[in-house]
XYZ file of C-alpha atoms in Angstrom:
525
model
C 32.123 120.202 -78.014
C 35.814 119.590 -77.828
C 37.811 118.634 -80.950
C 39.115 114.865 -81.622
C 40.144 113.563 -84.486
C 36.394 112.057 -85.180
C 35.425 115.321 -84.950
C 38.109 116.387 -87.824
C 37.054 113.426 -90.142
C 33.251 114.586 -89.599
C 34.234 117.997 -90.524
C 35.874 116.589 -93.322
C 33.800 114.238 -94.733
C 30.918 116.652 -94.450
C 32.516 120.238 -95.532
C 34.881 118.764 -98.602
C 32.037 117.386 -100.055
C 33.631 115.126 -102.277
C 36.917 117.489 -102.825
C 40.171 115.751 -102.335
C 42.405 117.316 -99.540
C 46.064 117.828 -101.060
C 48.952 118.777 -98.791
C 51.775 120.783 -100.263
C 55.195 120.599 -98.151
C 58.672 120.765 -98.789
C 59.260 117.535 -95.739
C 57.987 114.464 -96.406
C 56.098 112.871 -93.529
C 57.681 109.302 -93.961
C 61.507 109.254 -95.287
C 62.619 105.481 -96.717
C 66.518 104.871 -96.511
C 68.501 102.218 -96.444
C 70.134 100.899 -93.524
C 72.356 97.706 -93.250
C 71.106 96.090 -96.399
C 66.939 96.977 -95.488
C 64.596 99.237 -95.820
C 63.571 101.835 -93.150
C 61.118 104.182 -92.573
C 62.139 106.997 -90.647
C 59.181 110.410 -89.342
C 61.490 113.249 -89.612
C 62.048 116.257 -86.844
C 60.194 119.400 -86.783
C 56.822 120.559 -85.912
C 55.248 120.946 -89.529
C 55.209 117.141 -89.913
C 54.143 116.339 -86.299
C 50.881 118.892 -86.971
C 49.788 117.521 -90.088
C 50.740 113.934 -90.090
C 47.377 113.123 -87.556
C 45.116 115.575 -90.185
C 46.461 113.696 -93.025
C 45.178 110.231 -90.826
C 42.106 111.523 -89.983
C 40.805 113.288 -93.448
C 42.677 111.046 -95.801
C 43.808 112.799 -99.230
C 47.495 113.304 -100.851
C 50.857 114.603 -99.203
C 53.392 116.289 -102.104
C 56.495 116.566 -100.927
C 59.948 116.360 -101.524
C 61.431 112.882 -101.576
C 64.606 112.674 -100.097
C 65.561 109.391 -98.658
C 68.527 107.378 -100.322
C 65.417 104.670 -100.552
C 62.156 106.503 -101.327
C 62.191 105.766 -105.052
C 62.498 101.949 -104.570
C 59.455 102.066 -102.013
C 57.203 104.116 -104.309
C 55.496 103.592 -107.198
C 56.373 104.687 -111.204
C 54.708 108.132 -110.496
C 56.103 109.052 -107.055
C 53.322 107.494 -104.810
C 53.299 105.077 -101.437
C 50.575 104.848 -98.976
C 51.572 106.201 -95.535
C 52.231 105.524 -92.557
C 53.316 101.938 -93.386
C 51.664 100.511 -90.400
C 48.446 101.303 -91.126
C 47.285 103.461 -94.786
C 45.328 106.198 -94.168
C 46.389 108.505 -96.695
C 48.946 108.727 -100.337
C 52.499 110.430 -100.182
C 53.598 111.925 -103.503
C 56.698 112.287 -103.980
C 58.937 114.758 -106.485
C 62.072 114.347 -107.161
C 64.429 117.188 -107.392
C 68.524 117.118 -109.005
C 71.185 117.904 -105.763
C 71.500 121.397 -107.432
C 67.753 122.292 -107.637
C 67.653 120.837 -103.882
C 70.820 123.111 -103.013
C 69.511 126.232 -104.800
C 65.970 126.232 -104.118
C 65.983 124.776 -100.529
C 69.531 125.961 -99.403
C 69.487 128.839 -101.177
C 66.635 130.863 -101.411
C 64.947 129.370 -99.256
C 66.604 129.136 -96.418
C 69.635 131.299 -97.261
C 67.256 134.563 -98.087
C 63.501 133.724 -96.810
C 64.422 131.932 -93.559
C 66.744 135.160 -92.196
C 64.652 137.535 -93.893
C 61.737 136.401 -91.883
C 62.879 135.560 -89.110
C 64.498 139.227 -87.631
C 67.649 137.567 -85.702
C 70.468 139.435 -87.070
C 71.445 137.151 -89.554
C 71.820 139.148 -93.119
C 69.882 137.195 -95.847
C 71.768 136.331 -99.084
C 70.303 136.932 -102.228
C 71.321 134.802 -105.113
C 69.924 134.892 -108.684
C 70.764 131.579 -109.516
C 69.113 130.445 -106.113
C 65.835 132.466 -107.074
C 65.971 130.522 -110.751
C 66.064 127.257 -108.956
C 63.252 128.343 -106.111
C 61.143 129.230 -109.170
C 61.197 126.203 -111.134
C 61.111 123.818 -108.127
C 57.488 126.012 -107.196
C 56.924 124.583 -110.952
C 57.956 121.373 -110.788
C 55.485 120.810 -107.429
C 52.604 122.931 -109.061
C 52.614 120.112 -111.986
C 52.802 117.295 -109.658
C 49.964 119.016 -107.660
C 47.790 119.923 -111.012
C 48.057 115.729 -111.720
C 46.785 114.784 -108.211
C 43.898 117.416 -108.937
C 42.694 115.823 -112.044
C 39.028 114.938 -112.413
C 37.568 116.420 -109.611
C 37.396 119.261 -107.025
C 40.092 119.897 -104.660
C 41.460 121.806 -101.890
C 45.058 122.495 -101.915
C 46.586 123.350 -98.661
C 50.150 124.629 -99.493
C 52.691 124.586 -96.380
C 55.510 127.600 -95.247
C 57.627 129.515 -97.025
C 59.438 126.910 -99.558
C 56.293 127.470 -101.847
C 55.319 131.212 -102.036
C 55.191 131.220 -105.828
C 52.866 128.127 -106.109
C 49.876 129.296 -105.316
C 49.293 131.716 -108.545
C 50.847 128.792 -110.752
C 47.965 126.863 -109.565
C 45.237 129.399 -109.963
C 46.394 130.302 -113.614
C 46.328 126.688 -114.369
C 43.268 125.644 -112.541
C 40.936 129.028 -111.196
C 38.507 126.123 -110.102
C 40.924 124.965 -107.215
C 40.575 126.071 -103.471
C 44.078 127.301 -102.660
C 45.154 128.120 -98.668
C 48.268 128.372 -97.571
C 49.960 128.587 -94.272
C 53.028 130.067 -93.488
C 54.736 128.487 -90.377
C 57.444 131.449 -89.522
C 57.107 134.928 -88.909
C 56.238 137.800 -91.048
C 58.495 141.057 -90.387
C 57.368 144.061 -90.860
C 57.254 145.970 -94.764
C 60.489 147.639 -94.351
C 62.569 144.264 -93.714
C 61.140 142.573 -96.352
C 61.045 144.841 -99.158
C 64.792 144.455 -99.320
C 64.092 141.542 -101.340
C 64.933 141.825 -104.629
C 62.002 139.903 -105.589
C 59.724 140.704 -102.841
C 56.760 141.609 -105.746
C 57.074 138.403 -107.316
C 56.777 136.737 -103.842
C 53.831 138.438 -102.694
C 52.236 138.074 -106.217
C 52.326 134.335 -105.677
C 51.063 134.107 -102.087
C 48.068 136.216 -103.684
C 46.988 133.844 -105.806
C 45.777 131.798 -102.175
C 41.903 132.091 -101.535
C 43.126 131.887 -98.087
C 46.607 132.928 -96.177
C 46.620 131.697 -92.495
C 49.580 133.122 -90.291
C 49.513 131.813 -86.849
C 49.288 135.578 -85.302
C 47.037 138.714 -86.239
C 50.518 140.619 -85.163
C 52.121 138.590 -88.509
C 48.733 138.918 -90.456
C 48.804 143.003 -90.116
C 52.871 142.830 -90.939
C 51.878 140.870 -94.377
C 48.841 143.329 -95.361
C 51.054 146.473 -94.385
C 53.534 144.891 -96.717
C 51.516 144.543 -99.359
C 50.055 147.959 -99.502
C 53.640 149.255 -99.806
C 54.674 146.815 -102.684
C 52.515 145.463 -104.882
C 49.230 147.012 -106.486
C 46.123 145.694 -104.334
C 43.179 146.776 -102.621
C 43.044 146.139 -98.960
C 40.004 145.693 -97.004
C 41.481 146.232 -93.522
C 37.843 145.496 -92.319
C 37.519 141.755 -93.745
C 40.969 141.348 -93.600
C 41.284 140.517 -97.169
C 43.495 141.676 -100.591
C 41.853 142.057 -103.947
C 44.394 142.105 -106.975
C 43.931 140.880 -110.574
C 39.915 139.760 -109.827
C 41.688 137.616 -106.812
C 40.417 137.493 -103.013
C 42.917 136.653 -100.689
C 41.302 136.249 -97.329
C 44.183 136.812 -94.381
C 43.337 135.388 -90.711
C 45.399 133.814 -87.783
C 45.671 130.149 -86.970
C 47.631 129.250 -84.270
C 48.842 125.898 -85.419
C 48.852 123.278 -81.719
C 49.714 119.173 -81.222
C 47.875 116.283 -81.237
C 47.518 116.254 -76.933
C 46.999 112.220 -77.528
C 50.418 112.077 -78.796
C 52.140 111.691 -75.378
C 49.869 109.073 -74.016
C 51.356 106.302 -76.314
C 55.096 107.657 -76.018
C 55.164 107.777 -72.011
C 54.702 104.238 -71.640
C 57.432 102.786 -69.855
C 59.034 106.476 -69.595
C 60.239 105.840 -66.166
C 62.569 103.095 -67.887
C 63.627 105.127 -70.365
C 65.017 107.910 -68.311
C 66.810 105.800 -66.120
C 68.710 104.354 -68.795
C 69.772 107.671 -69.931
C 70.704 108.941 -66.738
C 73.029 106.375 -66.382
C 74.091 106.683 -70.492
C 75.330 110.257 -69.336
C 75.976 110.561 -65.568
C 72.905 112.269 -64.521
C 72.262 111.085 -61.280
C 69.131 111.577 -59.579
C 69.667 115.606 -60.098
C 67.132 117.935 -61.544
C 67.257 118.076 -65.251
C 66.539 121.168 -67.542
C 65.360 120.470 -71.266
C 65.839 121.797 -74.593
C 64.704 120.328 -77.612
C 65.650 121.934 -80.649
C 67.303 121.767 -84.320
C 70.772 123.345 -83.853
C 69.358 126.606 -85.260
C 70.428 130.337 -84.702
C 67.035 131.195 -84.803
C 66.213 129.374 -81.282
C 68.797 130.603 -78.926
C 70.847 127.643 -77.709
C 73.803 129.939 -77.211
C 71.746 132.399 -75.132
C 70.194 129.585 -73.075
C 73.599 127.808 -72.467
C 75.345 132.096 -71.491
C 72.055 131.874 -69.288
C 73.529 128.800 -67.327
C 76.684 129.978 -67.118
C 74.953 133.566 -65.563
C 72.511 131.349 -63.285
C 75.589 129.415 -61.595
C 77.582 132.736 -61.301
C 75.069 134.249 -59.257
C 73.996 131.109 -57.822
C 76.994 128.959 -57.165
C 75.036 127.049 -54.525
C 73.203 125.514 -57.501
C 76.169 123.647 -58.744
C 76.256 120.441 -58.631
C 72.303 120.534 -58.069
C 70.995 120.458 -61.724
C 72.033 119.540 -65.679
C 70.637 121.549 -68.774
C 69.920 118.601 -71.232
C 69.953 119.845 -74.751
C 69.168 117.639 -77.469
C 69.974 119.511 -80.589
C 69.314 117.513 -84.067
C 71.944 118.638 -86.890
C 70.334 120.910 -89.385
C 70.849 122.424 -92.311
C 74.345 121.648 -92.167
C 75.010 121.994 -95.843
C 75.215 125.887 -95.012
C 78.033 127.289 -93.057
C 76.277 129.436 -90.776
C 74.390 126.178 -89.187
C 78.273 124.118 -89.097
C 79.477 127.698 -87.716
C 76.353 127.560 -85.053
C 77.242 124.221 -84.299
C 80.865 124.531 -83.726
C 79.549 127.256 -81.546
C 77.150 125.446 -79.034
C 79.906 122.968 -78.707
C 82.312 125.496 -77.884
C 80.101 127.430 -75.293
C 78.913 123.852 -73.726
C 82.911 122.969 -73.306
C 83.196 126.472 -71.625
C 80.511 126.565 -69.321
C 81.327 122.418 -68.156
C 85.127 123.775 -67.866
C 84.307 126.580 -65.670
C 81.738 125.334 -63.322
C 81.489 121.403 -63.420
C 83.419 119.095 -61.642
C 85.044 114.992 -62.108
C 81.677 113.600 -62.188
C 79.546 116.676 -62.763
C 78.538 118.523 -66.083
C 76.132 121.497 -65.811
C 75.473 120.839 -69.583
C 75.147 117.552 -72.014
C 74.994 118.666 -75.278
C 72.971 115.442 -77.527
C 73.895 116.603 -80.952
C 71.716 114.003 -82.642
C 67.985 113.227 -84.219
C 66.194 111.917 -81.082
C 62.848 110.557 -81.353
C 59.377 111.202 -79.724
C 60.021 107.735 -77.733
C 62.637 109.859 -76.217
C 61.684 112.982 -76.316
C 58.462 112.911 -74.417
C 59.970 110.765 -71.341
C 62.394 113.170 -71.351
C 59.619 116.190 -70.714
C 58.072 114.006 -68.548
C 60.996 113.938 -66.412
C 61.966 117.598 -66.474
C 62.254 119.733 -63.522
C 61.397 122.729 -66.681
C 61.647 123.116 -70.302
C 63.397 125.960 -71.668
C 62.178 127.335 -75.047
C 64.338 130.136 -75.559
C 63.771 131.266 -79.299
C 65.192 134.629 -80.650
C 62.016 134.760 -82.859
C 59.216 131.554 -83.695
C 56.008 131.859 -85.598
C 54.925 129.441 -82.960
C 57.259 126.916 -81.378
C 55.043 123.658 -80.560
C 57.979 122.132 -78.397
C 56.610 124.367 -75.683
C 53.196 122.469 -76.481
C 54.595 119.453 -76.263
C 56.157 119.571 -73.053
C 52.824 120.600 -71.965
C 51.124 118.049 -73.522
C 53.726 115.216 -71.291
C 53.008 116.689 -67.805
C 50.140 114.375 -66.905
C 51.606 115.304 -63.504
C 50.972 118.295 -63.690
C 54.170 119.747 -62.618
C 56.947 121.264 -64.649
C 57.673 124.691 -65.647
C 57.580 126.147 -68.794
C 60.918 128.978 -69.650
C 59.399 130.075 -72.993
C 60.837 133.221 -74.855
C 57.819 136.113 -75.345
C 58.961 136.238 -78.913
C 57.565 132.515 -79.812
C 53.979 132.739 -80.876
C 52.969 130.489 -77.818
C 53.893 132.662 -75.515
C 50.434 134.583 -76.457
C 48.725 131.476 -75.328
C 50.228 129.706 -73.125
C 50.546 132.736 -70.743
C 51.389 130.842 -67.566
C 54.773 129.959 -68.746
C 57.451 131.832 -67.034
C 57.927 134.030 -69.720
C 61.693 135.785 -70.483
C 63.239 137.949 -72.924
C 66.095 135.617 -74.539
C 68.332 138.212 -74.974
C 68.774 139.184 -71.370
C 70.929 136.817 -70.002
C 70.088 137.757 -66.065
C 66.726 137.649 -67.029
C 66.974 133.936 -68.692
C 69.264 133.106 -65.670
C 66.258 133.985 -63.298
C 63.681 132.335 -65.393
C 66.244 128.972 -65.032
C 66.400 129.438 -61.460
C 62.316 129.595 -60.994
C 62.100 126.322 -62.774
C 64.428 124.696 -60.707
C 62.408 126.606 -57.357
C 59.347 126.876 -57.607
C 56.957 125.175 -55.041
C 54.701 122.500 -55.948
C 51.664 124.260 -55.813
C 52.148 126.626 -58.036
C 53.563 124.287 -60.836
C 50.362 122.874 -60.237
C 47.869 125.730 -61.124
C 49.877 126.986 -63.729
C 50.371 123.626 -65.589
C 46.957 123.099 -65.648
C 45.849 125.903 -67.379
C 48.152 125.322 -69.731
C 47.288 121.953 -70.470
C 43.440 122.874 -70.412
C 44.722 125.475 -72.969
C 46.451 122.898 -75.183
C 43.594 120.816 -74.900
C 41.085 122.691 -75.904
C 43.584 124.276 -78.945
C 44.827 121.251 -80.281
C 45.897 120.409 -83.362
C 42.362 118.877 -84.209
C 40.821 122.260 -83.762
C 43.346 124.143 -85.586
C 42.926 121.906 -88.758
C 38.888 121.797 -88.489
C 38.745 126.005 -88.418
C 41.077 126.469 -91.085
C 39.435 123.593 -93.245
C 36.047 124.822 -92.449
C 37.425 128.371 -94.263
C 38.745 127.261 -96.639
C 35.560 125.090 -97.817
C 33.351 128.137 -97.532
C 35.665 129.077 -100.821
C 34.610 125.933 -102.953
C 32.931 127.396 -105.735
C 31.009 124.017 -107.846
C 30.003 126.073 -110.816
C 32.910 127.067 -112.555
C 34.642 123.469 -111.578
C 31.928 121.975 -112.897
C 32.912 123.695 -116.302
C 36.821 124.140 -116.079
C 36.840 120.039 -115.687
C 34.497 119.636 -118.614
C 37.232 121.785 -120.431
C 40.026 119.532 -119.527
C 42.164 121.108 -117.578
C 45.855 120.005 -118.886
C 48.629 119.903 -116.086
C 52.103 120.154 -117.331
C 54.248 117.331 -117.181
C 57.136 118.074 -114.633
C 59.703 117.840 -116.813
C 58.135 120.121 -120.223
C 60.051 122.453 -120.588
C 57.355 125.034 -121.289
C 57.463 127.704 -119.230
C 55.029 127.777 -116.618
C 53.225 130.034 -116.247
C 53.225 132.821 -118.983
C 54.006 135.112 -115.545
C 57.361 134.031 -115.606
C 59.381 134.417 -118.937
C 61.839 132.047 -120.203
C 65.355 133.073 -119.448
C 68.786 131.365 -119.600
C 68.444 130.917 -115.608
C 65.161 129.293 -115.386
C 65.875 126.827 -118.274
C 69.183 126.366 -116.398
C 69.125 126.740 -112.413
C 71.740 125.492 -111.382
């Protein structure tokens, strides 16, 4: 039996038992803001939100996360809360509201500033800032109390997202030993060595110990965390279950390769066809072949190898000019940070050179769409592509190549997808390339635009039988499903008799007893 989201809400409804789901994440799945005098609701880019967003519809429960449109206070209610989506309530959105510098140290700085690099093994030297650590740790705080409040008077499973949040589950298990904690960490793990350069890299893995369960979306990342803990923290191991023992926890450690909703593209390809004409004509596409990448303008997913790649493929193929366009939509992120304005600055300067140096009056090999496009886009545009180029320098998983898949009711298409994104273990009839060689990306560029019909064909289907059967449904059932093996009623039953008191977020007690008061914490910024 395939999975669907009735499936999902029969898994839920029978396996939680009464529990309440809660969703940890740093992104909000619904962003308010105002725009000409109203109200909007916006869904935010990235993959993390477009996974959980349809679990959240179909098992109901709470969403934490950080609220950070200019108009999300008005819209919620005295403690944070609006029922999402707005079109039809399925579930509650809690929001916490963090100061610009706990937002700039936690999420700018440590986070993404010293975790994201550090991860992530791209050449890109992680920063390591005590005042960012100070703010990472009380924000951890600040969401553990809002959490600990949504918890009250009953069971519940707390599913904390990625790598914003690595301290939270042990503040949760002090506070409440009752709760089911899993986490799942949506980037890579590097190996022990890498990592242990951190100067808090105990403290980190102390936290993520506290989980029940710890899903990565690869065994290859699951055997990089337990090889790191052996080498850093004091722990016993069980190579055999796959599990860490330290201070009378269990952790449990497994891969879950995190997929899409398949159903998603069915609604947004209505009326594609119109769509793409109008933005062929928007940027002079012609009738050509078009080439797709859909990215945040991040130096972890190669944008500037892919666009040196079309500069190689039109050296060595110059017949191909004029024949093709690389469309690369590329929403702004992170921009606060100069390394993302510095990437930026680059793509633009590398799309100017490659244009200058091959295109012609009414021809540009590459249009650059620096901008947040939407899925009513998006999805007509992989509908519409000749190939999809996915050309990451290092993913935990990378669901754009899952989407494209998902599109290609056609079944034609082909799939560029780096071998160091996590779906290149599944989705192994993708032409697969090695980002880093540029005559290697240029050929995988040139199959896309070549190869016969056929053969698009039976490799497209696999894929999307693949997809299908792995979808996002699935991947939220089996981790569920282990993590309610966890729920233990007994000791609820008697911790919740006890009271269980969750801090306020803003006492200034410190929380827990783990982490000592000090002039930082009391002041992060």
């Amino acid at each position: 039996m395939g999975w669907t989201r009735d499936r999902l809400e029969d898994v839920a409804r029978t396996r939680l038992g009464g529990a309440k789901l809660i969703i940890v994440a740093n992104r909000e799945p619904y962003i308010h803001q105002f725009r000409d005098g109203a109200v909007e609701v916006m869904r935010p880019a990235g993959g993390l939100t477009a996974a959980l967003d349809p679990v959240m519809r179909a098992c109901g429960g709470v969403w934490v996360g950080h609220g950070s449109g200019d108009a999300d206070q008005v819209t919620a209610d005295a403690r944070g809360r609006v029922r999402v989506p707005p079109e039809k309530p399925a579930y509650t959105l809690r929001r916490v509201w963090l100061t610009p510098e706990q937002e700039s140290g936690y999420y700018y700085g440590f986070a993404n500033s010293s975790l994201w690099p550090l991860c992530h093994q791209v050449y890109r030297r992680p920063t390591f800032d005590p005042g960012h650590w100070a703010a990472y740790r009380r924000v951890n705080e600040l969401f553990a109390a809002a959490v600990l409040e949504e918890a009250r008077g009953g069971p519940a499973i707390v599913f904390v997202q990625d790598y914003h949040f690595a301290l939270l589950p042990r503040l949760l298990k002090r506070a409440r030993p009752d709760l089911t904690v899993a986490q799942f960490w949506h980037i890579p793990w590097p190996n022990p060595e890498t990592f242990r350069v951190c100067p808090w890299a105990a403290e980190l893995l102390d936290g993520m110990l506290g989980n029940d369960l710890l899903g990565f979306h690869t065994q290859y990342h699951c055997n990089n965390f337990l090889e790191t803990v052996d080498r850093t923290v004091e722990s016993r191991t069980c190579r055999e279950r796959f599990s860490v023992s330290r201070g009378g926890q269990t952790t449990t450690v497994r891969p879950f390769p995190i997929s899409v909703d398949p159903d998603l593209a069915v609604g947004y390809l209505t009326g594609w066809e119109e769509r793409i004409a109008a933005l062929r004509r928007a940027y002079g596409l012609g009738d050509r072949p078009l080439l797709v990448g859909v990215d945040r303008v991040d130096y972890t997913k190669g944008i500037p190898e892919r666009l040196r790649a079309v500069d190689r493929l039109l050296e060595l193929r110059p017949e191909l000019r004029g024949r093709f366009h690389l469309v690369q939509l590329g929403a702004p992120s992170r921009t606060n940070l100069i390394e993302y304005r510095d990437l930026n600055e680059e793509v633009r300067t590398l799309t100017d050179r490659v244009n200058g140096r091959h295109g012609t009056a009414g021809w540009r090999p590459v249009v650059f769409v620096n901008e947040h496009c939407g899925p009513e886009l998006i999805y007509p545009l992989y509908r519409a592509a000749a190939g999809c180029v996915v050309s990451s320098l290092h993913d935990g998983m990378n669901l754009v190549a899952k989407e494209f898949v998902t599109a290609r009711d056609d079944d034609r298409g082909v799939l560029v997808l780096s071998e160091f994104a996590g779906a290149a273990r599944e989705l192994t009839d993708a032409v697969v390339v090695n980002p880093f060689d540029v005559d290697g990306l240029a050929a995988g560029l040139h199959a896309a635009l070549t190869m016969p019909p056929a053969e698009q064909q039976r490799r497209m289907r696999r894929m999307r039988a693949q997809v299908a059967d792995h979808n996002i449904y699935r991947w939220a059932g089996v981790l569920l499903s282990e993590a309610t093996k966890l729920l233990d009623p007994g000791p609820r039953v008697a911790r919740r008799a006890a009271g269980a008191r969750a801090p306020a977020a803003d006492d200034d007690t410190p929380f827990p007893a783990r982490y000592p008061a000090t002039p930082l914490l009391s002041n992060p910024a």
